[in-house]
Short mmCIF file of C-alpha atoms in Angstrom, two decimals:
data_model
loop_
_atom_site.label_atom_id
_atom_site.label_comp_id
_atom_site.label_asym_id
_atom_site.label_seq_id
_atom_site.Cartn_x
_atom_site.Cartn_y
_atom_site.Cartn_z
CA MET A 1 -7.39 21.74 10.01
CA PRO A 2 -4.88 22.33 12.82
CA VAL A 3 -1.61 20.47 12.75
CA PRO A 4 -1.52 17.92 15.60
CA GLU A 5 0.92 18.30 18.45
CA LEU A 6 4.08 16.31 17.87
CA PRO A 7 5.00 13.52 20.30
CA PRO A 8 7.75 14.27 22.81
CA PRO A 9 11.34 13.66 21.63
CA TRP A 10 12.99 10.34 22.23
CA PRO A 11 15.20 10.15 25.32
CA SER A 12 18.88 10.81 24.73
CA THR A 13 20.13 8.54 27.50
CA PRO A 14 21.95 5.49 26.07
CA GLU A 15 20.15 2.26 26.83
CA ALA A 16 20.88 -1.42 26.50
CA VAL A 17 19.71 -3.32 23.46
CA ILE A 18 18.23 -6.79 23.12
CA ARG A 19 19.64 -9.19 20.58
CA PHE A 20 17.58 -11.77 18.74
CA GLY A 21 19.57 -14.03 16.46
CA ALA A 22 22.07 -11.76 14.73
CA THR A 23 19.76 -8.76 14.86
CA VAL A 24 19.72 -5.90 17.33
CA ILE A 25 16.52 -4.45 18.78
CA GLY A 26 16.76 -0.83 19.89
CA PRO A 27 15.51 0.66 23.18
CA VAL A 28 11.96 1.32 22.03
CA ALA A 29 11.39 -2.28 20.98
CA ALA A 30 13.17 -3.49 24.08
CA ARG A 31 10.64 -1.78 26.31
CA ALA A 32 7.82 -3.23 24.26
CA GLN A 33 9.28 -6.71 24.64
CA GLU A 34 9.79 -6.28 28.38
CA THR A 35 6.23 -5.10 28.97
CA GLY A 36 4.53 -7.22 26.34
CA ALA A 37 2.77 -4.08 25.10
CA ALA A 38 1.67 -3.59 21.54
CA VAL A 39 2.74 -0.29 20.06
CA GLY A 40 0.05 2.36 20.14
CA THR A 41 -2.29 0.55 22.50
CA SER A 42 -3.77 1.40 25.86
CA PRO A 43 -6.38 -0.18 28.10
CA GLY A 44 -9.85 0.04 26.62
CA ALA A 45 -12.89 -1.83 25.45
CA HIS A 46 -12.38 -1.77 21.69
CA THR A 47 -10.73 -4.63 19.82
CA PRO A 48 -10.07 -4.25 16.08
CA PRO A 49 -11.54 -6.84 13.71
CA PRO A 50 -9.34 -9.97 13.84
CA LEU A 51 -6.64 -10.68 11.32
CA PRO A 52 -6.94 -13.93 9.35
CA ALA A 53 -6.53 -17.05 11.49
CA HIS A 54 -4.48 -18.99 8.93
CA LEU A 55 -1.41 -16.79 9.29
CA PRO A 56 1.29 -18.89 10.93
CA PHE A 57 3.21 -16.17 12.74
CA GLY A 58 2.87 -13.59 15.44
CA PRO A 59 0.56 -13.38 18.42
CA SER A 60 -3.03 -14.26 17.70
CA PRO A 61 -5.36 -11.23 17.52
CA THR A 62 -7.02 -12.27 20.76
CA SER A 63 -3.68 -12.29 22.58
CA LEU A 64 -2.92 -8.69 21.69
CA PRO A 65 -3.72 -6.05 24.28
CA PRO A 66 -7.01 -4.33 23.48
CA THR A 67 -6.94 -1.07 21.58
CA ALA A 68 -8.74 1.88 23.07
CA PRO A 69 -11.45 3.51 20.99
CA PRO A 70 -10.25 6.70 19.34
CA ALA A 71 -10.64 9.81 21.45
CA THR A 72 -13.34 12.21 20.32
CA GLY A 73 -12.13 14.11 17.28
CA ALA A 74 -8.93 12.11 16.81
CA ILE A 75 -7.60 8.94 15.26
CA GLY A 76 -5.30 6.77 17.37
CA ALA A 77 -4.86 5.64 20.91
CA THR A 78 -4.56 7.83 23.95
CA GLY A 79 -3.44 6.82 27.40
CA PRO A 80 -1.59 7.80 30.56
CA SER A 81 1.36 10.11 30.22
CA LEU A 82 3.93 7.45 30.94
CA GLN A 83 7.22 7.45 29.11
CA LEU A 84 6.41 4.13 27.46
CA GLU A 85 3.08 5.42 26.23
CA ARG A 86 4.66 8.60 24.93
CA LEU A 87 7.29 6.70 23.02
CA LEU A 88 5.18 3.87 21.73
CA ARG A 89 1.86 5.55 21.13
CA GLY A 90 0.24 5.09 17.75
CA PRO A 91 -1.04 7.56 15.17
CA HIS A 92 -2.43 10.78 16.56
CA GLY A 93 -4.08 14.05 15.79
CA LEU A 94 -6.24 13.71 12.68
CA GLY A 95 -9.62 15.16 13.53
CA THR A 96 -12.56 13.08 12.46
CA ALA A 97 -14.45 16.27 11.71
CA GLY A 98 -11.98 16.93 8.94
CA LEU A 99 -12.90 13.63 7.36
CA ARG A 100 -16.62 14.33 7.17
CA LEU A 101 -17.09 15.11 3.51
CA THR A 102 -20.34 16.64 2.31
CA PRO A 103 -22.58 13.68 1.46
CA ARG A 104 -24.17 13.41 -1.93
CA GLU A 105 -27.90 13.00 -2.28
CA GLU A 106 -27.44 9.26 -2.70
CA PRO A 107 -24.36 7.18 -1.83
CA PRO A 108 -22.73 5.61 -4.90
CA ALA A 109 -24.15 2.20 -5.70
CA ARG A 110 -21.89 -0.65 -4.70
CA VAL A 111 -20.25 -2.16 -7.74
CA ALA A 112 -21.54 -5.69 -8.10
CA ALA A 113 -18.73 -8.06 -7.19
CA GLU A 114 -18.59 -11.44 -8.79
CA ASN A 115 -16.51 -14.11 -7.17
CA GLY A 116 -14.38 -14.66 -10.23
CA ARG A 117 -12.08 -17.63 -10.04
CA PRO A 118 -8.55 -17.91 -8.73
CA ILE A 119 -5.77 -18.73 -11.15
CA PRO A 120 -5.39 -22.54 -11.17
CA GLY A 121 -2.31 -23.57 -9.23
CA LEU A 122 -1.74 -20.13 -7.69
CA TYR A 123 -0.84 -20.38 -3.99
CA GLN A 124 -3.21 -18.07 -2.11
CA HIS A 125 -5.46 -17.87 0.94
CA PRO A 126 -9.15 -17.06 0.42
CA ILE A 127 -10.65 -14.37 2.65
CA PRO A 128 -14.25 -13.62 3.62
CA GLU A 129 -16.08 -11.02 1.57
CA PRO A 130 -15.16 -7.59 2.98
CA ASP A 131 -17.70 -6.00 5.35
CA PRO A 132 -20.31 -4.47 3.00
CA ASP A 133 -21.17 -1.60 5.36
CA ARG A 134 -17.53 -0.54 5.55
CA VAL A 135 -17.16 -0.99 1.80
CA ASP A 136 -20.13 1.29 1.14
CA GLU A 137 -18.91 3.98 3.50
CA VAL A 138 -15.34 3.95 2.18
CA SER A 139 -16.69 4.00 -1.39
CA ARG A 140 -18.91 6.99 -0.61
CA ARG A 141 -16.14 8.93 1.10
CA ILE A 142 -13.46 8.25 -1.49
CA LYS A 143 -15.68 9.34 -4.35
CA ALA A 144 -16.57 12.56 -2.54
CA TRP A 145 -12.86 13.17 -1.90
CA ALA A 146 -11.96 12.46 -5.52
CA LEU A 147 -14.62 14.78 -6.93
CA ASP A 148 -15.00 17.53 -4.36
CA GLU A 149 -11.54 17.86 -2.80
CA VAL A 150 -9.06 17.08 -5.56
CA SER A 151 -11.08 17.12 -8.84
CA LEU A 152 -9.44 13.85 -9.73
CA TYR A 153 -11.18 12.84 -12.93
CA PRO A 154 -13.62 14.09 -15.59
CA GLU A 155 -17.17 12.75 -15.77
CA GLU A 156 -16.36 10.32 -18.57
CA TRP A 157 -13.97 8.40 -16.30
CA GLU A 158 -16.59 7.77 -13.60
CA GLU A 159 -17.39 4.22 -14.68
CA GLN A 160 -13.71 3.26 -14.51
CA PHE A 161 -13.40 4.82 -11.06
CA ASP A 162 -16.40 2.86 -9.81
CA GLY A 163 -15.20 -0.31 -11.53
CA PHE A 164 -11.90 -0.12 -9.68
CA SER A 165 -13.86 -0.98 -6.50
CA VAL A 166 -11.27 0.65 -4.27
CA GLY A 167 -13.57 0.41 -1.24
CA ARG A 168 -13.70 -3.39 -1.43
CA TYR A 169 -9.97 -3.41 -2.10
CA MET A 170 -8.92 -1.49 0.99
CA VAL A 171 -11.47 -3.01 3.37
CA GLY A 172 -10.30 -6.48 2.31
CA CYS A 173 -6.63 -5.57 2.71
CA HIS A 174 -6.89 -3.98 6.17
CA PRO A 175 -9.14 -6.19 8.33
CA ASP A 176 -7.71 -4.78 11.58
CA ALA A 177 -8.39 -1.11 10.81
CA PRO A 178 -10.18 0.23 13.91
CA THR A 179 -12.35 2.74 12.01
CA VAL A 180 -13.35 3.86 8.55
CA ASP A 181 -11.21 6.95 9.12
CA HIS A 182 -8.16 4.70 9.35
CA LEU A 183 -9.20 2.89 6.16
CA MET A 184 -9.49 6.21 4.36
CA LEU A 185 -5.80 6.91 4.97
CA ALA A 186 -4.91 3.92 2.78
CA THR A 187 -7.72 4.48 0.30
CA ARG A 188 -6.74 8.04 -0.60
CA LEU A 189 -3.13 7.00 -1.11
CA MET A 190 -4.14 4.04 -3.27
CA VAL A 191 -6.28 6.27 -5.51
CA ALA A 192 -3.56 8.93 -5.71
CA GLU A 193 -0.91 6.35 -6.67
CA ASN A 194 -3.16 5.02 -9.43
CA ALA A 195 -3.81 8.54 -10.70
CA VAL A 196 -0.06 9.06 -11.08
CA ASP A 197 0.33 5.69 -12.82
CA ASP A 198 -2.56 6.29 -15.22
CA CYS A 199 -2.01 9.96 -16.02
CA TYR A 200 1.80 10.01 -16.06
CA CYS A 201 2.71 6.50 -17.17
CA GLU A 202 -0.10 4.62 -18.88
CA ASP A 203 -3.80 4.65 -19.70
CA HIS A 204 -4.89 8.28 -19.55
CA GLY A 205 -2.28 10.28 -21.42
CA GLY A 206 0.78 8.74 -19.82
CA SER A 207 4.08 8.56 -21.69
CA PRO A 208 7.66 7.52 -20.92
CA ILE A 209 8.86 10.77 -22.47
CA GLY A 210 9.43 13.38 -19.78
CA LEU A 211 8.28 11.01 -17.03
CA GLY A 212 11.24 11.76 -14.78
CA GLU A 213 10.36 15.44 -14.51
CA ARG A 214 6.69 14.74 -13.85
CA LEU A 215 7.47 12.19 -11.14
CA LEU A 216 10.03 14.41 -9.44
CA LEU A 217 7.63 17.35 -9.24
CA ALA A 218 4.82 15.08 -8.03
CA HIS A 219 7.12 13.61 -5.39
CA THR A 220 7.48 17.07 -3.84
CA ALA A 221 3.81 16.76 -2.88
CA LEU A 222 4.91 13.87 -0.65
CA ASP A 223 8.32 15.16 0.38
CA PRO A 224 7.97 18.97 0.66
CA LEU A 225 10.38 21.37 -1.02
CA TYR A 226 12.33 23.74 1.23
CA THR A 227 13.83 26.44 -0.94
CA ALA A 228 14.42 30.18 -1.31
CA ARG A 229 11.42 32.29 -0.21
CA GLU A 230 11.15 33.90 -3.64
CA TYR A 231 10.36 30.59 -5.31
CA GLN A 232 8.34 28.85 -2.58
CA PRO A 233 4.96 30.25 -3.79
CA GLU A 234 5.52 28.92 -7.31
CA TRP A 235 6.22 25.46 -5.98
CA ALA A 236 3.15 25.58 -3.71
CA ALA A 237 0.98 26.58 -6.66
CA SER A 238 2.40 23.71 -8.73
CA LEU A 239 0.92 21.17 -6.30
CA HIS A 240 -2.51 22.05 -7.71
CA ALA A 241 -1.41 21.93 -11.37
CA ASP A 242 -2.82 18.52 -12.25
CA ALA A 243 -4.92 15.72 -10.77
CA PRO A 244 -2.00 13.46 -9.72
CA ARG A 245 -0.28 16.23 -7.77
CA ARG A 246 -3.53 17.37 -6.17
CA ALA A 247 -4.26 13.80 -5.11
CA TYR A 248 -0.74 13.18 -3.78
CA ARG A 249 -0.77 16.44 -1.79
CA SER A 250 -4.16 15.83 -0.22
CA ALA A 251 -3.66 12.12 0.53
CA MET A 252 -0.27 12.77 2.11
CA ASP A 253 -1.62 15.67 4.17
CA TYR A 254 -4.24 13.39 5.72
CA PHE A 255 -1.64 10.68 6.26
CA VAL A 256 1.01 12.79 8.03
CA ARG A 257 -1.60 14.16 10.44
CA ALA A 258 -2.41 10.61 11.53
CA ALA A 259 0.99 8.93 11.31
CA GLY A 260 4.08 9.21 13.45
CA PRO A 261 7.11 10.97 11.90
CA SER A 262 8.95 7.71 11.18
CA GLN A 263 5.85 6.21 9.56
CA ALA A 264 5.51 9.22 7.26
CA ASP A 265 9.18 9.12 6.32
CA ARG A 266 8.95 5.37 5.69
CA LEU A 267 6.15 6.00 3.19
CA ARG A 268 8.11 8.74 1.42
CA HIS A 269 11.03 6.34 1.04
CA ASP A 270 8.86 3.60 -0.42
CA MET A 271 7.18 6.04 -2.80
CA ALA A 272 10.63 7.06 -4.06
CA ARG A 273 11.35 3.38 -4.67
CA LEU A 274 8.10 3.14 -6.64
CA HIS A 275 8.98 6.13 -8.81
CA LEU A 276 12.43 4.69 -9.50
CA GLY A 277 10.76 1.52 -10.79
CA TYR A 278 8.47 3.60 -13.03
CA LEU A 279 11.53 5.23 -14.58
CA ALA A 280 13.25 1.92 -15.35
CA GLU A 281 10.13 0.63 -17.10
CA ALA A 282 9.83 3.91 -19.01
CA ALA A 283 13.44 3.63 -20.20
CA TRP A 284 12.73 0.15 -21.60
CA ALA A 285 9.61 1.45 -23.33
CA GLN A 286 11.53 4.29 -24.99
CA GLN A 287 14.15 1.82 -26.22
CA ASP A 288 11.54 -0.81 -27.18
CA HIS A 289 13.64 -3.16 -25.07
CA VAL A 290 12.56 -6.37 -23.35
CA PRO A 291 14.77 -6.89 -20.29
CA GLU A 292 16.15 -10.18 -19.06
CA VAL A 293 13.84 -11.96 -16.65
CA TRP A 294 16.07 -11.20 -13.65
CA GLU A 295 16.21 -7.53 -14.70
CA TYR A 296 12.43 -7.37 -14.92
CA LEU A 297 12.10 -8.92 -11.47
CA ALA A 298 14.60 -6.37 -10.12
CA MET A 299 12.48 -3.55 -11.55
CA ARG A 300 9.38 -5.11 -9.98
CA GLN A 301 10.96 -4.95 -6.53
CA PHE A 302 10.70 -1.17 -6.93
CA ASN A 303 7.65 -0.74 -9.18
CA ASN A 304 5.38 -2.77 -6.93
CA PHE A 305 2.77 -2.55 -4.18
CA ARG A 306 5.27 -1.92 -1.39
CA PRO A 307 3.90 1.50 -0.29
CA CYS A 308 0.57 -0.18 0.50
CA PRO A 309 1.52 -2.93 2.99
CA THR A 310 4.22 -0.72 4.50
CA ILE A 311 1.52 1.47 6.09
CA THR A 312 -0.42 -1.42 7.61
CA ASP A 313 0.47 -0.31 11.13
CA THR A 314 -0.75 3.26 10.59
CA VAL A 315 -4.01 1.95 9.18
CA GLY A 316 -4.22 -0.48 12.10
CA GLY A 317 -3.89 2.37 14.61
CA TYR A 318 -0.50 1.44 16.09
CA GLU A 319 3.18 1.95 15.21
CA LEU A 320 5.97 -0.47 14.50
CA PRO A 321 9.08 1.29 15.89
CA ALA A 322 11.50 2.60 13.29
CA ASP A 323 14.42 0.57 14.59
CA LEU A 324 12.46 -2.64 14.07
CA HIS A 325 11.09 -1.68 10.67
CA ALA A 326 14.61 -0.94 9.43
CA GLN A 327 15.97 -4.40 10.35
CA ALA A 328 17.20 -6.32 7.30
CA ASP A 329 15.08 -9.38 8.13
CA LEU A 330 11.89 -7.33 8.23
CA GLN A 331 12.82 -5.46 5.07
CA LYS A 332 13.27 -8.81 3.33
CA VAL A 333 9.82 -9.97 4.44
CA ILE A 334 8.18 -6.78 3.18
CA ALA A 335 10.03 -7.04 -0.14
CA LEU A 336 9.00 -10.66 -0.67
CA ALA A 337 5.37 -9.91 0.10
CA SER A 338 5.37 -6.89 -2.21
CA ASN A 339 7.05 -8.81 -5.02
CA ALA A 340 4.55 -11.66 -4.78
CA THR A 341 1.54 -9.34 -4.81
CA THR A 342 2.88 -7.54 -7.87
CA ILE A 343 3.21 -10.79 -9.81
CA VAL A 344 -0.46 -11.41 -8.89
CA ASN A 345 -1.19 -8.17 -10.72
CA ASP A 346 0.88 -9.31 -13.72
CA LEU A 347 -1.07 -12.56 -13.89
CA TYR A 348 -4.58 -11.18 -13.49
CA SER A 349 -4.00 -8.18 -15.79
CA TYR A 350 -2.34 -10.31 -18.48
CA THR A 351 -5.27 -10.42 -20.91
CA LYS A 352 -6.20 -6.79 -20.19
CA GLU A 353 -2.71 -5.67 -21.15
CA LEU A 354 -2.63 -7.87 -24.26
CA ASP A 355 -5.80 -6.13 -25.47
CA ALA A 356 -4.33 -2.65 -24.85
CA PRO A 357 -2.40 -0.73 -27.55
CA GLY A 358 1.36 -1.23 -27.64
CA ARG A 359 3.45 -3.77 -25.78
CA HIS A 360 3.01 -3.94 -22.01
CA LEU A 361 5.73 -5.67 -20.08
CA ASN A 362 4.64 -8.22 -17.52
CA LEU A 363 6.34 -11.34 -16.22
CA PRO A 364 4.72 -13.83 -18.65
CA VAL A 365 5.54 -11.59 -21.63
CA VAL A 366 9.17 -11.19 -20.57
CA ILE A 367 9.62 -14.94 -19.93
CA ALA A 368 8.08 -15.84 -23.30
CA GLU A 369 10.34 -13.37 -25.11
CA ARG A 370 13.58 -14.05 -23.27
CA GLU A 371 13.31 -17.81 -22.74
CA GLY A 372 11.70 -18.69 -26.06
CA VAL A 373 8.71 -20.55 -24.62
CA SER A 374 5.03 -20.44 -25.48
CA ASP A 375 2.70 -17.88 -23.94
CA LYS A 376 1.05 -20.62 -21.91
CA ASP A 377 4.33 -22.02 -20.58
CA ALA A 378 5.52 -18.51 -19.73
CA TYR A 379 2.32 -17.82 -17.83
CA LEU A 380 2.50 -21.09 -15.91
CA LYS A 381 6.16 -20.46 -15.03
CA SER A 382 5.13 -17.04 -13.70
CA VAL A 383 2.64 -18.80 -11.41
CA GLU A 384 5.49 -20.98 -10.12
CA ILE A 385 7.68 -17.93 -9.46
CA HIS A 386 4.84 -16.30 -7.55
CA ASN A 387 4.36 -19.42 -5.45
CA GLU A 388 8.08 -19.61 -4.64
CA LEU A 389 8.06 -16.00 -3.44
CA MET A 390 4.90 -16.55 -1.38
CA HIS A 391 6.33 -19.60 0.38
CA GLU A 392 9.57 -17.77 1.07
CA PHE A 393 7.63 -14.77 2.42
CA GLU A 394 5.69 -16.94 4.85
CA THR A 395 8.79 -18.90 5.92
CA GLU A 396 10.83 -15.75 6.56
CA ALA A 397 7.96 -14.05 8.36
CA ALA A 398 7.42 -17.03 10.65
CA ALA A 399 11.13 -17.17 11.47
CA LEU A 400 11.25 -13.46 12.23
CA ALA A 401 8.17 -13.62 14.47
CA ALA A 402 9.74 -16.48 16.44
CA ALA A 403 13.09 -14.68 16.76
CA CYS A 404 11.54 -11.35 17.76
CA PRO A 405 8.45 -11.99 19.92
CA VAL A 406 7.52 -8.31 20.21
CA PRO A 407 3.72 -7.91 19.88
CA SER A 408 3.97 -5.05 17.39
CA VAL A 409 6.21 -7.16 15.13
CA GLY A 410 3.78 -10.07 15.14
CA ARG A 411 0.86 -7.81 14.45
CA PHE A 412 2.70 -6.01 11.64
CA LEU A 413 3.65 -9.30 9.98
CA ARG A 414 0.08 -10.52 10.20
CA GLY A 415 -1.09 -7.21 8.77
CA VAL A 416 1.25 -7.52 5.78
CA ALA A 417 0.04 -11.08 5.19
CA ALA A 418 -3.57 -9.90 5.41
CA TRP A 419 -2.75 -7.27 2.79
CA VAL A 420 -1.30 -9.96 0.52
CA ASP A 421 -4.49 -12.03 0.84
CA GLY A 422 -6.78 -9.03 0.37
CA ASN A 423 -4.86 -7.97 -2.72
CA HIS A 424 -5.36 -11.40 -4.29
CA HIS A 425 -9.06 -11.41 -3.38
CA TRP A 426 -9.58 -8.06 -5.08
CA HIS A 427 -7.79 -9.12 -8.26
CA GLN A 428 -9.67 -12.40 -8.41
CA SER A 429 -13.09 -10.90 -7.80
CA ASN A 430 -12.77 -7.70 -9.86
CA THR A 431 -14.19 -9.14 -13.06
CA TYR A 432 -14.88 -5.60 -14.31
CA ARG A 433 -11.14 -5.19 -14.82
CA TYR A 434 -9.69 -8.68 -15.13
CA SER A 435 -10.27 -11.99 -16.90
CA LEU A 436 -8.05 -15.06 -17.15
CA PRO A 437 -6.40 -16.44 -20.29
CA ASP A 438 -7.67 -19.74 -21.66
CA PHE A 439 -4.64 -21.82 -20.63
CA TRP A 440 -6.40 -24.62 -18.70
#
């Protein structure tokens, strides 16, 4: 697959900035604000599926400029060769032909999804059932990728792979993805991240002992090693040494061919954060130590879902400029959303982890141990903490959207919120994996 042509360099001429509140918008965002253009869009007939209507911030989906259908053989928008378009264009270059995996005789059967029930008292927004046609196609493609391209798992793990229902997960989390090809960018990364978690850390042979070395070497599949020529071939061969590294290498290769350079670097940064969180949890496991509640929550700001919502613009076919993404206010919004979604995982996986061998740290377990309360009271307090973070996320996001009325910011914030809602929907409805404790 040929490497796509890189976008032209940014202009070196100094330009004025726009201030909103105490925050500075750089020249790229300034142009977007002046023109009202969404990043990565151009005139065309295609409009992505709408983001949820309940979200209280950002331009409504119908007010965004339409997104052009992808050019033949490529993901992303194309348009006139204007400076604005060159600077603000969205993902580019990934050939759709490269995504056509050899179909199996029959597509995998859709895993039956029960509605489940939401955790009583948990603040959340229901979403419609994800588009079944998209779910089936993503499910078919991801299984072909897992088996044929990266040899991800042995035959005896197939039921668990199907039960994960990653197709429903990603379709529900990215309602504005223009195509299935865009959805596959997120789906491969999600599966690869779970392979690392399972095989290095937890269920399938994972161990805290030696985890740092395994994670560092796997991270070089995301952030390539540049070293002496004599040793480069050995490193390249190591990327095929185990399923997690094969999955990381392949998923990231697809992603960087579709994403802009700043989007790819943003993901690498957030994956490093994730690995740092894994190491803190591993250290506690080796010491058989239960951290203080605040320490556990600090770890969860790193070992959380952040790499998933942070790519919502790439999956949506546009780009949030790097100078806007790096603003402290936006970083706070992303962190709050990611922290809340991770506590959702703690709550829905609570009984699953209690039934597993050993002691698994989650927020209810840590609160019960450290604050000397019953399991039920610890669980209910965890619900309250989640709700506090969710309300703060929505308040901060609404304030940021009002202070910075750039279309790409509003769309990104709505995309993150859609990911939060889709993540809850998947946890609630995936009764293959999760069940609730009998606390009500």
